[in-house]
Coordinates of C-alpha atoms in Angstrom, one line a residue:
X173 CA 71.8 -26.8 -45.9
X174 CA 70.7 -29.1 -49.0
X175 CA 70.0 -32.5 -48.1
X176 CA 71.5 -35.3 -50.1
X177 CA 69.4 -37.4 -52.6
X178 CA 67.5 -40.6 -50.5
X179 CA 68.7 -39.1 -46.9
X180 CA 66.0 -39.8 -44.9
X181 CA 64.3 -36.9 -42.6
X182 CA 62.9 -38.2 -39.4
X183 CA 61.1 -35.0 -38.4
X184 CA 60.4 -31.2 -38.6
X185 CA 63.6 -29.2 -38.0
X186 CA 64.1 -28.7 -34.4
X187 CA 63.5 -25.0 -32.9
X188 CA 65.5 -23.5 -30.6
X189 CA 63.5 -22.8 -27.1
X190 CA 63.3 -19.3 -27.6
X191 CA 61.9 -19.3 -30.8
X192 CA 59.2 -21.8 -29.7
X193 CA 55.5 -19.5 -29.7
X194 CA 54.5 -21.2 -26.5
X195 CA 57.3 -21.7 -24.4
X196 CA 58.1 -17.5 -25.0
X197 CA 54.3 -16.8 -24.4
X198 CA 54.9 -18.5 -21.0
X199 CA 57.8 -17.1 -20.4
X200 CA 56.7 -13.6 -20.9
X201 CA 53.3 -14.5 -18.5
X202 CA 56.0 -15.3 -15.6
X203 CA 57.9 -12.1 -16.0
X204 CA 54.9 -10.1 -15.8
X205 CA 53.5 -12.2 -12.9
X206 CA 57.3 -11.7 -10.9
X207 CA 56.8 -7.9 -12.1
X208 CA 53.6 -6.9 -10.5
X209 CA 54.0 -9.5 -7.6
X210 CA 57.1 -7.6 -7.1
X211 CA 55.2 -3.9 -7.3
X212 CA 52.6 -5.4 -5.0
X213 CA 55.1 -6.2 -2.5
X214 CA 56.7 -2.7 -2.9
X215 CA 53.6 -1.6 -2.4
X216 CA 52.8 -3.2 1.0
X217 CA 56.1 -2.6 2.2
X218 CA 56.1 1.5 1.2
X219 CA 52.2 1.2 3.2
X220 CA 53.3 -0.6 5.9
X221 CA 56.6 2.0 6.3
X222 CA 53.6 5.1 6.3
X223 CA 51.4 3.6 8.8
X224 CA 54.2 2.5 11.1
X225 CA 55.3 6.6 10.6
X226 CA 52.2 7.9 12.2
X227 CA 52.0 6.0 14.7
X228 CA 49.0 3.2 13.4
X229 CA 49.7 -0.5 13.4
X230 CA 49.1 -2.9 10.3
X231 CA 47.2 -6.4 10.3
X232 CA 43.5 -7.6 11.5
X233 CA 43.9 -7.5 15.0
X234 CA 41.4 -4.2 15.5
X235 CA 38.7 -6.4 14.5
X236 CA 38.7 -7.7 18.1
X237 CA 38.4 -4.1 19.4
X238 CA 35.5 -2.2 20.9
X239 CA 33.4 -0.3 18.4
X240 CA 32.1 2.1 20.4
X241 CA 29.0 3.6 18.5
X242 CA 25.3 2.2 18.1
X243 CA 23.8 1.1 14.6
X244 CA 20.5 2.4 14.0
X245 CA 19.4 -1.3 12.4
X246 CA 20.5 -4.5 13.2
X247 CA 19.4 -8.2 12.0
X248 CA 21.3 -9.4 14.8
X249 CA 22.0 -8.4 18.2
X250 CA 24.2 -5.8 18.6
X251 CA 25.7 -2.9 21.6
X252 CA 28.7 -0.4 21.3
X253 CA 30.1 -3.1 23.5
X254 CA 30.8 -5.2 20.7
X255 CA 33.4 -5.6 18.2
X256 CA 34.5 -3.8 14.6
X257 CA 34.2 -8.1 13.6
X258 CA 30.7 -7.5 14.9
X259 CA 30.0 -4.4 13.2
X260 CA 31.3 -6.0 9.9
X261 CA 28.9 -8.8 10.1
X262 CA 25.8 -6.3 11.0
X263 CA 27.0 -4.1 8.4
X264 CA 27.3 -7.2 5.5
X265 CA 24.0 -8.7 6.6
X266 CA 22.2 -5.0 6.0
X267 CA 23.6 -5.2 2.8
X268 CA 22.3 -8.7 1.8
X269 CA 18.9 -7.9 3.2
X270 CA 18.5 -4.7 0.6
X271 CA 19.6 -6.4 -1.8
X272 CA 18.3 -8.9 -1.7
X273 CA 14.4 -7.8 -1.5
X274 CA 15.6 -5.3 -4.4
X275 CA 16.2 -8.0 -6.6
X276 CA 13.3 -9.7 -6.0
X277 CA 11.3 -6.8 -6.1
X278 CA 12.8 -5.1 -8.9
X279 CA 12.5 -8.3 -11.4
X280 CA 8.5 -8.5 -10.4
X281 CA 8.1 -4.2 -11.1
X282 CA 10.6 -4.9 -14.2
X283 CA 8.4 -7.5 -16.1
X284 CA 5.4 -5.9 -15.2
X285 CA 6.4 -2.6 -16.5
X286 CA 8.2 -4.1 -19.8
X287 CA 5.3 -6.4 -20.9
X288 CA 3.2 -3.3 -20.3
X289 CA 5.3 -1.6 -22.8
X290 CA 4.2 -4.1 -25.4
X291 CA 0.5 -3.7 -24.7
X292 CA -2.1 -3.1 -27.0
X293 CA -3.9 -0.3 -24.8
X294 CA -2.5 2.9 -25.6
X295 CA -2.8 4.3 -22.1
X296 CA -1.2 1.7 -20.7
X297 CA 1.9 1.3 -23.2
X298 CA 2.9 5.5 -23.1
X299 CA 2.5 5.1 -19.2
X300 CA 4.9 2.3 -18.9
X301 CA 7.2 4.3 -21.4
X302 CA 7.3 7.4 -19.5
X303 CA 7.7 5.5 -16.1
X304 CA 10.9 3.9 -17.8
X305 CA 12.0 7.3 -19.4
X306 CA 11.9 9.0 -16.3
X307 CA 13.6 6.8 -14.5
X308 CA 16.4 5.2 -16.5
X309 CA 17.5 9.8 -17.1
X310 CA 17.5 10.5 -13.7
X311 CA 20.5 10.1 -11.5
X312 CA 20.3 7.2 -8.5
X313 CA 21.9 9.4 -5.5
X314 CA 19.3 11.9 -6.8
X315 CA 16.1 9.2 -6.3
X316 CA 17.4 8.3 -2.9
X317 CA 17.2 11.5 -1.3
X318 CA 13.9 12.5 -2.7
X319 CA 12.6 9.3 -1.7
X320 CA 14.3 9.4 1.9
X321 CA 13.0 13.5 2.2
X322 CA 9.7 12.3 0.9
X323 CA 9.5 10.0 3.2
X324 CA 11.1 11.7 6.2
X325 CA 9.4 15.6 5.5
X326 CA 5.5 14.0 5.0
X327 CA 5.6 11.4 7.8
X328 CA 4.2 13.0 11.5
X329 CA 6.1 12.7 14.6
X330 CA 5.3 9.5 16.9
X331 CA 2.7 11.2 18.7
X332 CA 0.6 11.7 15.4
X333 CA 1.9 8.1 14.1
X334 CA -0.6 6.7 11.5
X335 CA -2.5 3.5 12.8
X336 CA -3.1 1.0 10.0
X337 CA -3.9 -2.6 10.4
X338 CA -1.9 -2.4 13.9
X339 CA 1.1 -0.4 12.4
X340 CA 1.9 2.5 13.1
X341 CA 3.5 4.7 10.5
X342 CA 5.9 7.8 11.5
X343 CA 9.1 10.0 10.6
X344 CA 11.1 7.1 12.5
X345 CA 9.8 4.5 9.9
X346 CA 6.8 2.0 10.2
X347 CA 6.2 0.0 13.1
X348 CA 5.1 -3.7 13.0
X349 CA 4.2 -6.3 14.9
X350 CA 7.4 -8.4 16.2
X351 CA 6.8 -12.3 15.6
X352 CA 8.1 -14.5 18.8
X353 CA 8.4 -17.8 18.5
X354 CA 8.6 -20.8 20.9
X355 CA 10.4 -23.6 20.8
X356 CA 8.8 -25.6 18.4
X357 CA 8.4 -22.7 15.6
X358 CA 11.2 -24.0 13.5
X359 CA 8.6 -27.4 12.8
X360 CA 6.8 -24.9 10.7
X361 CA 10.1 -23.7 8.9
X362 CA 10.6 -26.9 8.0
X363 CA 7.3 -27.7 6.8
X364 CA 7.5 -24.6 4.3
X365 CA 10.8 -25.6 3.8
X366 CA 9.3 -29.5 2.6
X367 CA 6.8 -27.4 0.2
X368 CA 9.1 -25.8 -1.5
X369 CA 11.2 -28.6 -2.2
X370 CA 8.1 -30.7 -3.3
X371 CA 6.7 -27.7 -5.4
X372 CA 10.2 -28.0 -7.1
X373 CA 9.9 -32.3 -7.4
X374 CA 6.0 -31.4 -9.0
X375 CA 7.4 -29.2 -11.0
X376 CA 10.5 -31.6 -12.6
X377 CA 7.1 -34.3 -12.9
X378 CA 4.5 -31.9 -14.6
X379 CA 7.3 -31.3 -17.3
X380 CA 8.1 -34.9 -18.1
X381 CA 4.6 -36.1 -18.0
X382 CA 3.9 -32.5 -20.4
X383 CA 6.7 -34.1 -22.6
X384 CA 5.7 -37.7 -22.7
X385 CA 2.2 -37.3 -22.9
X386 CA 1.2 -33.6 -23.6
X387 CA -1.7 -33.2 -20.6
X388 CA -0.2 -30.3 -18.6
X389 CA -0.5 -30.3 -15.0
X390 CA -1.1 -26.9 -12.6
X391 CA 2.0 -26.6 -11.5
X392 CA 1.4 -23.2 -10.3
X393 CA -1.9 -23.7 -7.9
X394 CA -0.3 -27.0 -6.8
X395 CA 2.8 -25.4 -5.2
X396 CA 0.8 -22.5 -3.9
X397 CA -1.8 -25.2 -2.1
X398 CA 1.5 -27.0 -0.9
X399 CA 3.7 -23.4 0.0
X400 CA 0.6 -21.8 2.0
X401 CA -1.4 -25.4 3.4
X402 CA 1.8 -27.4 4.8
X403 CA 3.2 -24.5 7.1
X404 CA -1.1 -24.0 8.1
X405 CA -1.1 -27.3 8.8
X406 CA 1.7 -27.5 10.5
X407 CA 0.4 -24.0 12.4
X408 CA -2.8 -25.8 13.4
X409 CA -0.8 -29.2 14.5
X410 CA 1.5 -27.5 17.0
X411 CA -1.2 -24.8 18.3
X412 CA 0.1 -21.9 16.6
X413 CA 3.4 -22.0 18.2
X414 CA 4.2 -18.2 17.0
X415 CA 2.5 -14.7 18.9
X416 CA 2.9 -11.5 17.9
X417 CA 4.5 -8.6 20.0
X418 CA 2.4 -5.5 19.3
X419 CA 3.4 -2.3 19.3
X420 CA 1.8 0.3 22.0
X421 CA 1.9 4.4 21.4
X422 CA 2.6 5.4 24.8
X423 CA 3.2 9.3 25.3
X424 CA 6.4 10.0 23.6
X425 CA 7.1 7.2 21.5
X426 CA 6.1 3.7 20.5
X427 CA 7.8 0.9 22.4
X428 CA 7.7 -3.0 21.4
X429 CA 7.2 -4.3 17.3
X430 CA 9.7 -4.3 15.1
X431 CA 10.8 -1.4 13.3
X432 CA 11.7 -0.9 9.7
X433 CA 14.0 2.4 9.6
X434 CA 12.7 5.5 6.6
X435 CA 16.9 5.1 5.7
X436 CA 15.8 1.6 4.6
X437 CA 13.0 2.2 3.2
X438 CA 14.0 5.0 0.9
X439 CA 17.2 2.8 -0.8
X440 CA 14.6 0.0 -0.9
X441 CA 12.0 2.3 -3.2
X442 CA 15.1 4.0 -5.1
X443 CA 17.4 0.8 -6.1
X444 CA 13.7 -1.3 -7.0
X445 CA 12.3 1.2 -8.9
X446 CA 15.4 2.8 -10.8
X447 CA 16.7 -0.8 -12.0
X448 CA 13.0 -1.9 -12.8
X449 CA 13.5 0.7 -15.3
X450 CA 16.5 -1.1 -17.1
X451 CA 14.7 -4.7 -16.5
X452 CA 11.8 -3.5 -18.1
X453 CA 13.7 -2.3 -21.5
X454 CA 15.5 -5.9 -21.1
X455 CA 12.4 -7.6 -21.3
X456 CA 10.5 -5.5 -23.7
X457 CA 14.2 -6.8 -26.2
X458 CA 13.6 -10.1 -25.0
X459 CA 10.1 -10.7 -26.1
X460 CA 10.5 -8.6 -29.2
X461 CA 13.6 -11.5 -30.0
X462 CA 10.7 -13.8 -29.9
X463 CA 10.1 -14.7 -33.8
X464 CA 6.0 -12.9 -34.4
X465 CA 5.4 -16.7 -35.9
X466 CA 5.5 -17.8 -32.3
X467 CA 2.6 -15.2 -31.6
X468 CA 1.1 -16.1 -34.8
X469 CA 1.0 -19.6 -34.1
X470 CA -0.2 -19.3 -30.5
X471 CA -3.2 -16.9 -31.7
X472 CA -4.3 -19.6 -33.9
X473 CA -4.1 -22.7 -31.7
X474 CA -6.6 -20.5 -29.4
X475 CA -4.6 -19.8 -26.5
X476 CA -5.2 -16.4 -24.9
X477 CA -2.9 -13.6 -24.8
X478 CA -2.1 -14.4 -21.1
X479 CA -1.5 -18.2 -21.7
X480 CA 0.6 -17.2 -24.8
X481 CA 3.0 -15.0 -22.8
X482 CA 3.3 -17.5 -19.8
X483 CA 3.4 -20.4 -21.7
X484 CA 5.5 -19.3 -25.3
X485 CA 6.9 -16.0 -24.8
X486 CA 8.6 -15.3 -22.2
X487 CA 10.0 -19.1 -21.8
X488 CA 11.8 -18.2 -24.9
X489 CA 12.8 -14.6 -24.5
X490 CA 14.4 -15.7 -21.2
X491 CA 17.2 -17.0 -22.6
X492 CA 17.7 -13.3 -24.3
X493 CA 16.9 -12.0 -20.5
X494 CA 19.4 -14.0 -18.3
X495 CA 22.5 -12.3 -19.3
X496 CA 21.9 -8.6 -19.1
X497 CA 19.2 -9.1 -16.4
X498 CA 22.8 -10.4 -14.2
X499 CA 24.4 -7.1 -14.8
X500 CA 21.4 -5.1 -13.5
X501 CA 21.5 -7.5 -10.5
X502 CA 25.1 -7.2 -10.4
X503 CA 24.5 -3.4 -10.2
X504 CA 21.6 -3.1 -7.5
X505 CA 23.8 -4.5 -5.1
X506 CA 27.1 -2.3 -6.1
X507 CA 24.4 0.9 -5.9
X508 CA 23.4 0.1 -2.3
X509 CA 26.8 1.6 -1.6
X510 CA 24.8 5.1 -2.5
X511 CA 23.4 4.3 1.2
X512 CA 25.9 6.2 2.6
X513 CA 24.1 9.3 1.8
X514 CA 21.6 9.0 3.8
X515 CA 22.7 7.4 6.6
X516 CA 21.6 3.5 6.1
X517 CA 23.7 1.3 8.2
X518 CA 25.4 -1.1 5.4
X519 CA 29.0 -2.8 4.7
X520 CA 30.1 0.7 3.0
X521 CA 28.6 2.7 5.7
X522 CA 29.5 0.8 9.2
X523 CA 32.7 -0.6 7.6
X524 CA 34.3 1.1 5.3
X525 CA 32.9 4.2 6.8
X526 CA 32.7 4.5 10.2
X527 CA 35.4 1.7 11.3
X528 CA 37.9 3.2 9.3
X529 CA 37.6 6.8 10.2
X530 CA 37.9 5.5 14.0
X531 CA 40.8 2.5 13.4
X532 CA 42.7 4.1 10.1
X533 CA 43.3 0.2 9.2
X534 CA 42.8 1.7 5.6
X535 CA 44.9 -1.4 3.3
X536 CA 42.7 -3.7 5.8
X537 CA 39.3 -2.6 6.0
X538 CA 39.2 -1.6 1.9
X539 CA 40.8 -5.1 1.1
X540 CA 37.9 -6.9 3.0
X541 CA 35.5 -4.5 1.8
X542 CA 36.6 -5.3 -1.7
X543 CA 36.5 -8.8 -1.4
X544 CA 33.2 -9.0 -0.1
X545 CA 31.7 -7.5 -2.9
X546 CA 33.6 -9.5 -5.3
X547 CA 32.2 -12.4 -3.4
X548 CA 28.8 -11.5 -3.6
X549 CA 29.2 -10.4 -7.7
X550 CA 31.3 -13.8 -8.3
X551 CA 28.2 -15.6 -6.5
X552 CA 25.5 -14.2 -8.2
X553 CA 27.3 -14.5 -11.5
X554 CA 28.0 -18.4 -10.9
X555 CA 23.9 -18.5 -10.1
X556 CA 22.8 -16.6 -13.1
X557 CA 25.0 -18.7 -15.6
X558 CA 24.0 -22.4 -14.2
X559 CA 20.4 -20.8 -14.7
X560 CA 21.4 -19.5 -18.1
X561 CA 22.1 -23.1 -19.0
X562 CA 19.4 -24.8 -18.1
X563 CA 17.6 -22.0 -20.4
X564 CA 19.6 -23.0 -23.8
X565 CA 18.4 -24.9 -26.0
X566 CA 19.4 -28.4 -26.9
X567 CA 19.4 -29.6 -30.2
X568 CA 18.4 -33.6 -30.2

């Protein structure tokens, strides 16, 4: 339609709803939301029709029923007596525990192996490279069995138990002595508590005062005095409030101590060692991401090769770390699923395992199962990025 001459236009043309980009890209979102909230409720009816047809009954209720079986390690205390909701906790809390000493242990084994990659020593370098090699090509479930025979098929029976340093070592594990506290033990968890919150305050300082001034400050000697003297102290103060249960070989087994399982100790020694492999090769591409100016420029201020990795390197290659070192974290804990093999009482195991075979609460128990570990993956994703930020660069 041609305007006359001097009409005056007040706007664009108007577009009819439908034709509008967002309004139909919305529109087309809701219909595929309706749609698979619609298969989804299909999908629970159909399930809950089945389960009703063999005689099983739907909803959460079992969790308040008897388990029935014994758990072979438990952070917390635990009989057949007890509940499924009981065996999910001691079950969930297994899993955290392997984890969590995984991580910690495969990031120290990781950077140690991957710097050694980049070492000057020949020796040391094609050892490092072999370890990693090996490793990274040979199948997880694989590396927990050996380690969990190895373990199992050299250890003597509890008669024969190795004595070392008051443990005793065996085919049921290694034997410790059990800490027991009294009632004013958790003074000295707060005290270590206070040290590591001041070694984090010294830390903040020492950086500011490094930035204002340039004197650095030993930040790492400091916290140490404070992590090791305030709990000593505190130790010394309250007349060493803690005693030690040890264990006796008697003449079939070992009684009192504490008593870390071969089961744990074999996923422990597979899921460090096998992702310390892929944490090394991270690092090794993290410090290679490091411009060689840095190192050349280091070398010729004087600092040492040590200082130059603590203090230049690695500070910067960590924000080439942090985002794949997440997925290998993200994966050590998805792996200790591979307990199940042998026999290690985790969430996978006790839950998803042995609860279901004896309740059949299938849609249940693999919906909480799921959402636990999307909880723990979502949570350690959300810590790894707010320390991935604090590691980018800011441009003043």
């Amino acid at each position: 339609m041609r305007r006359r001459s001097g009409e005056r236009v007040d706007g664009p043309p108007r577009v009819a709803f439908y034709n509008n980009p967002r309004i139909r890209s919305a529109l087309y979102q809701l219909l595929l939301l309706a749609a698979l909230a619609w298969l989804a409720y299909e999908f629970a009816l159909n399930a809950r029709a089945n389960l009703a047809a063999r005689g099983f009954s739907s909803g959460f209720g079992f969790l308040g029923n008897t388990a029935g079986f014994g758990v072979s390690q438990s952070l917390i205390p635990y009989s057949e007596t007890d509940t499924y909701g009981r065996v999910f906790w001691v079950g969930l809390l297994n899993t955290l525990l392997v984890a969590g000493v995984g991580i910690v242990l495969a990031t120290l084994l990781g950077f140690v192996v991957g710097i050694a990659r980049l070492s000057s020593n020949w020796l040391v370098a094609r050892l490092a490279g072999g370890y990693v090699e090996l490793i990274r090509n040979l199948p997880l479930l694989f590396q927990i069995l050996f380690w969990y025979l190895a373990i199992i098929g050299t250890m003597p029976g509890p008669r024969e138990s190795i004595s070392i340093l008051g443990m005793f070592l065996n085919n049921r594990g290694i034997i410790a002595p059990r800490p027991i506290f009294s009632e004013n033990a958790w003074i000295i968890a707060a005290a270590l508590a206070l040290a590591v919150l001041a070694t984090l305050a010294l830390r903040v300082w020492a950086r500011r005062r490094q930035d204002a001034t340039g004197a650095q400050f030993p930040v790492g000697w400091a916290g140490l005095a404070l992590i090791l003297g305030l709990p000593l102290v505190a130790l010394i103060v309250l007349g060493f409030p803690v005693a030690f249960e040890r264990p006796q070989l008697e003449r079939f087994n070992i009684v009192g101590g504490i008593r870390l399982i071969p089961e744990f100790l074999a996923l422990l020694i597979a899921l460090t060692t096998y992702t310390a492999a892929f944490i090394a090769e991270i690092v090794r591409a993290g410090i290679l991401a490091v411009s060689r100016g840095q190192t050349e420029a280091a070398l010729a201020l004087g600092f040492r090769r040590g200082q130059m990795l603590r203090l230049i390197i690695v500070p910067q290659a960590m924000r080439v770390i942090v985002p794949p070192l997440t997925n290998q974290y993200l994966n050590l804990t998805k792996n200790s699923s591979l307990a199940v093999a042998i026999g290690y009482p985790d969430l996978f195991a006790l839950f998803a395992g042995t609860t279901l075979n004896q309740t059949h609460q299938a849609i249940e128990i693999i919906a909480i199962t799921m959402a636990v570990y999307l909880s723990i993956s979502l949570l350690t994703s959300l810590a790894m990025n707010w320390y991935n930020t604090r590691l980018r660069l800011i441009e003043r």
